[in-house]
mmCIF file of C-alpha atoms in Angstrom:
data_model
loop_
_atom_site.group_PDB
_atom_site.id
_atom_site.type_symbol
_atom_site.label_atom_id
_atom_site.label_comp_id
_atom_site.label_asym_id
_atom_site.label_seq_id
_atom_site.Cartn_x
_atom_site.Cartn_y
_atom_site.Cartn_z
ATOM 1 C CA UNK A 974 11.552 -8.261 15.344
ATOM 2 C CA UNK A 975 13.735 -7.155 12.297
ATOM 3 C CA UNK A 976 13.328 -4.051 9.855
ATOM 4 C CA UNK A 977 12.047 -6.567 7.135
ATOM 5 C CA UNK A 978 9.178 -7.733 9.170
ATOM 6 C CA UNK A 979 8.026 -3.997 9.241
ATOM 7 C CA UNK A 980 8.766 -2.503 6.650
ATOM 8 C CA UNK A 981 6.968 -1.490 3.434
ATOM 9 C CA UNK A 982 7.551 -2.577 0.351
ATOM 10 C CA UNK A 983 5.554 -0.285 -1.600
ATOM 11 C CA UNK A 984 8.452 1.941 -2.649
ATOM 12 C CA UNK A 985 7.414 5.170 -4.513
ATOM 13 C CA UNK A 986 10.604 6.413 -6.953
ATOM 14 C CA UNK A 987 11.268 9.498 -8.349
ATOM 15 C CA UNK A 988 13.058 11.690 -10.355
ATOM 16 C CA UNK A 989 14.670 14.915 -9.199
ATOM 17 C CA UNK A 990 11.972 17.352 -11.304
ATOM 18 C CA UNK A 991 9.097 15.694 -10.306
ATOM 19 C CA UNK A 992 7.256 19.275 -9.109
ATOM 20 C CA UNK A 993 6.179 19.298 -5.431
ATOM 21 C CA UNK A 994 2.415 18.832 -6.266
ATOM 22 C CA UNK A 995 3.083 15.679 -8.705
ATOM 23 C CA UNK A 996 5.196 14.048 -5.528
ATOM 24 C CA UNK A 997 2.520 15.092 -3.459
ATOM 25 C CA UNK A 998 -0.176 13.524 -5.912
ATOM 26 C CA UNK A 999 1.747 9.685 -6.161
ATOM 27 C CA UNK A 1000 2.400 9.748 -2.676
ATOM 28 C CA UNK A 1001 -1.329 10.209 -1.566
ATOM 29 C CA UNK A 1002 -2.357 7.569 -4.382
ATOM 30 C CA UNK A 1003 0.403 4.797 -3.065
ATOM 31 C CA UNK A 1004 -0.436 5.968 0.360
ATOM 32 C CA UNK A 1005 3.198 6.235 1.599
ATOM 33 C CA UNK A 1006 4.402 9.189 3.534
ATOM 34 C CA UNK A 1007 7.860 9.412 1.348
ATOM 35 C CA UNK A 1008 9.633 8.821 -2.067
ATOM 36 C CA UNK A 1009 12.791 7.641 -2.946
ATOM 37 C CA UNK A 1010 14.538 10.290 -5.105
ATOM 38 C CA UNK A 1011 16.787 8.499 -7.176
ATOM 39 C CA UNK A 1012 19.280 11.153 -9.131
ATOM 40 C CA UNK A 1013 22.362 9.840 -10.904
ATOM 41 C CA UNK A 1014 23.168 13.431 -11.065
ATOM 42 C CA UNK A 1015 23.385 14.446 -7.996
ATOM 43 C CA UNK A 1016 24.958 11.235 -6.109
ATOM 44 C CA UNK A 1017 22.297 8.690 -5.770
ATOM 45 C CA UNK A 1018 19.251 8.292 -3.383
ATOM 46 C CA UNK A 1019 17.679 10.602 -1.621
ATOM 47 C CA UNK A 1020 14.292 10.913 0.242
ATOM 48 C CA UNK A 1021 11.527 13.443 -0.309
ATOM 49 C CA UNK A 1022 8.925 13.537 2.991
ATOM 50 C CA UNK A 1023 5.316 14.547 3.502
ATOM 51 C CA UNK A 1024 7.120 17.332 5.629
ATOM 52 C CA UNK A 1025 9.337 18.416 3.360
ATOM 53 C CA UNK A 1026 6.620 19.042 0.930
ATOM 54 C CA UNK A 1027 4.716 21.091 3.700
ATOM 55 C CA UNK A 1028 7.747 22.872 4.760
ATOM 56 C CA UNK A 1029 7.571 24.628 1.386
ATOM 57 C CA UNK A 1030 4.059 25.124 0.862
ATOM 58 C CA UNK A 1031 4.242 27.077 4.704
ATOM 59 C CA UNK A 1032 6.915 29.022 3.498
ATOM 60 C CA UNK A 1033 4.769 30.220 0.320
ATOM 61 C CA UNK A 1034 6.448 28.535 -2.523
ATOM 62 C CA UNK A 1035 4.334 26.946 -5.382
ATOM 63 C CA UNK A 1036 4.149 23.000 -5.363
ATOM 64 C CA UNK A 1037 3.904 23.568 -9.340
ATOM 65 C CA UNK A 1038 6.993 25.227 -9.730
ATOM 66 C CA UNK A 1039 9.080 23.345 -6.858
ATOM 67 C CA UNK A 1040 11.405 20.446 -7.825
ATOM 68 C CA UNK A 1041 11.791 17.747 -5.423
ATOM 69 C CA UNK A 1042 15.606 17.926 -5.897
ATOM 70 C CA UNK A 1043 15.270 21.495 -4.109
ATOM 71 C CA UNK A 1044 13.675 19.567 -1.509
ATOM 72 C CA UNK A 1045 15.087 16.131 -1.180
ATOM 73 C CA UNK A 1046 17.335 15.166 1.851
ATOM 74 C CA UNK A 1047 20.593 13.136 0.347
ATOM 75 C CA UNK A 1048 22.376 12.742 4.140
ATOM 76 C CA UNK A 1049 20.407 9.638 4.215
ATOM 77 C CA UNK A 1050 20.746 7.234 6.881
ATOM 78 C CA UNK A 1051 19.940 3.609 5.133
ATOM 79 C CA UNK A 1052 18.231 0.290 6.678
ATOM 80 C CA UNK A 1053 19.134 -2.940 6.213
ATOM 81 C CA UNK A 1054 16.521 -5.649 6.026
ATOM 82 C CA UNK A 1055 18.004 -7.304 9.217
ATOM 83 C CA UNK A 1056 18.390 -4.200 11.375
ATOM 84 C CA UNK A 1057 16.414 -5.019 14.642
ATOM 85 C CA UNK A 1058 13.394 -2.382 14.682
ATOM 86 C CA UNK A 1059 15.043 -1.052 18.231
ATOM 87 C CA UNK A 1060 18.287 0.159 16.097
ATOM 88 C CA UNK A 1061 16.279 1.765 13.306
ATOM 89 C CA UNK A 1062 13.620 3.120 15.784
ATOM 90 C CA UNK A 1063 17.376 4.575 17.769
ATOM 91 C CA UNK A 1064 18.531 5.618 14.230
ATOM 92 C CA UNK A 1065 15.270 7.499 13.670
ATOM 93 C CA UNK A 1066 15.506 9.287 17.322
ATOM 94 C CA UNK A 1067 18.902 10.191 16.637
ATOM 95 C CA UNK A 1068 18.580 11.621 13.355
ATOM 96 C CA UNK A 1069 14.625 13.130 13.748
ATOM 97 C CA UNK A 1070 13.424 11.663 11.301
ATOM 98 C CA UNK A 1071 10.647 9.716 10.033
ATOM 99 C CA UNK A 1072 11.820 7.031 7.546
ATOM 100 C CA UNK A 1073 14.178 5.184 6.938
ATOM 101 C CA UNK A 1074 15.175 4.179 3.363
ATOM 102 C CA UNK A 1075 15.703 -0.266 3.422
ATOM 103 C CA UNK A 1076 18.630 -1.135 1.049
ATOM 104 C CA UNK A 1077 19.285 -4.814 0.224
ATOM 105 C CA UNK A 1078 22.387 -5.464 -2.643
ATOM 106 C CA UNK A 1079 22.839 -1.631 -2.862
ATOM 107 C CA UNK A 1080 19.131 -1.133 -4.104
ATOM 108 C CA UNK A 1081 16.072 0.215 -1.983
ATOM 109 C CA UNK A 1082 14.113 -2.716 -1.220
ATOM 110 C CA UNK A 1083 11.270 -1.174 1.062
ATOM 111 C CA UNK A 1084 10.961 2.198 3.592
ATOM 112 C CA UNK A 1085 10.438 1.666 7.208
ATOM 113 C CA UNK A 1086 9.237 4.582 9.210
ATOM 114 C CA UNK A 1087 7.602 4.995 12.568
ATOM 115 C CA UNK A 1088 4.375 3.994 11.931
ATOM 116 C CA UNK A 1089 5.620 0.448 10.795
ATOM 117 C CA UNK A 1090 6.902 0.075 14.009
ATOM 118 C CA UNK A 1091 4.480 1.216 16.454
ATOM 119 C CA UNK A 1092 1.905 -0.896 14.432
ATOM 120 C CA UNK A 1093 4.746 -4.132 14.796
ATOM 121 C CA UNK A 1094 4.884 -3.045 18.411
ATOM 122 C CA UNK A 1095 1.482 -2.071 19.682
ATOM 123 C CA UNK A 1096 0.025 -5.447 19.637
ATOM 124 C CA UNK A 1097 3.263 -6.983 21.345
ATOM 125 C CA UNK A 1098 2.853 -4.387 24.012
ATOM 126 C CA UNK A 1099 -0.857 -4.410 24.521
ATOM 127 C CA UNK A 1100 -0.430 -8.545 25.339
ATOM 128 C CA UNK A 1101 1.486 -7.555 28.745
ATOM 129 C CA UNK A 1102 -0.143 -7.635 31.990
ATOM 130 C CA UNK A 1103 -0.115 -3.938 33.570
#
């Protein structure tokens, strides 16, 4: 099974002063666990995580006042739509990390992150005798 039979293609984009608590507030609406932080200033894409947002309300600081560009991780390892889900589940392991950012032509076309592929896997699994 490939990366584009899994992934989502709800992507949720935005920009590098979104606050904490407005990234938090379109996340829970779309129901994704991540953004894409797109910043032309700053190099590109970058992704912003329901952990990093909780790392930083633990450590005290105000999702009001907190930028996602404080927060956003810009090493990104990217996806590609054909990626088997065993090399981006290996690329995930690797890297401890959730999601994985899908580019197709250079653009994000959809996130992938563990969830996507348990539920791809689970039923597979569940089908062989014990």
């Amino acid at each position: 099974m490939l990366v584009r039979d899994a992934m989502s293609t709800v992507v949720l984009t935005i920009g590098p002063t979104h606050t904490l608590r407005q990234a938090a507030a379109l996340m829970a609406a779309r129901k994704v666990g991540a953004a894409i932080v797109h910043d032309p200033d700053a190099g590109g894409i970058g992704i912003l995580t329901e952990r990093d947002i909780l790392v930083s309300v633990g450590q005290g600081q105000d999702p009001d006042t907190e930028r996602a560009h404080a927060h956003t991780t810009t090493d990104v390892v990217f996806a590609t739509p054909v990626w088997t889900l065993e090399e981006a589940a290996a690329a995930m392991a690797h890297g401890g990390f959730r999601h994985l950012i899908v580019l197709e032509d250079d653009e994000p076309a959809g996130v992938v992150s563990v969830r996507d592929i348990i539920r791809c896997w689970a039923p597979a699994r569940q089908q062989v005798p014990a």
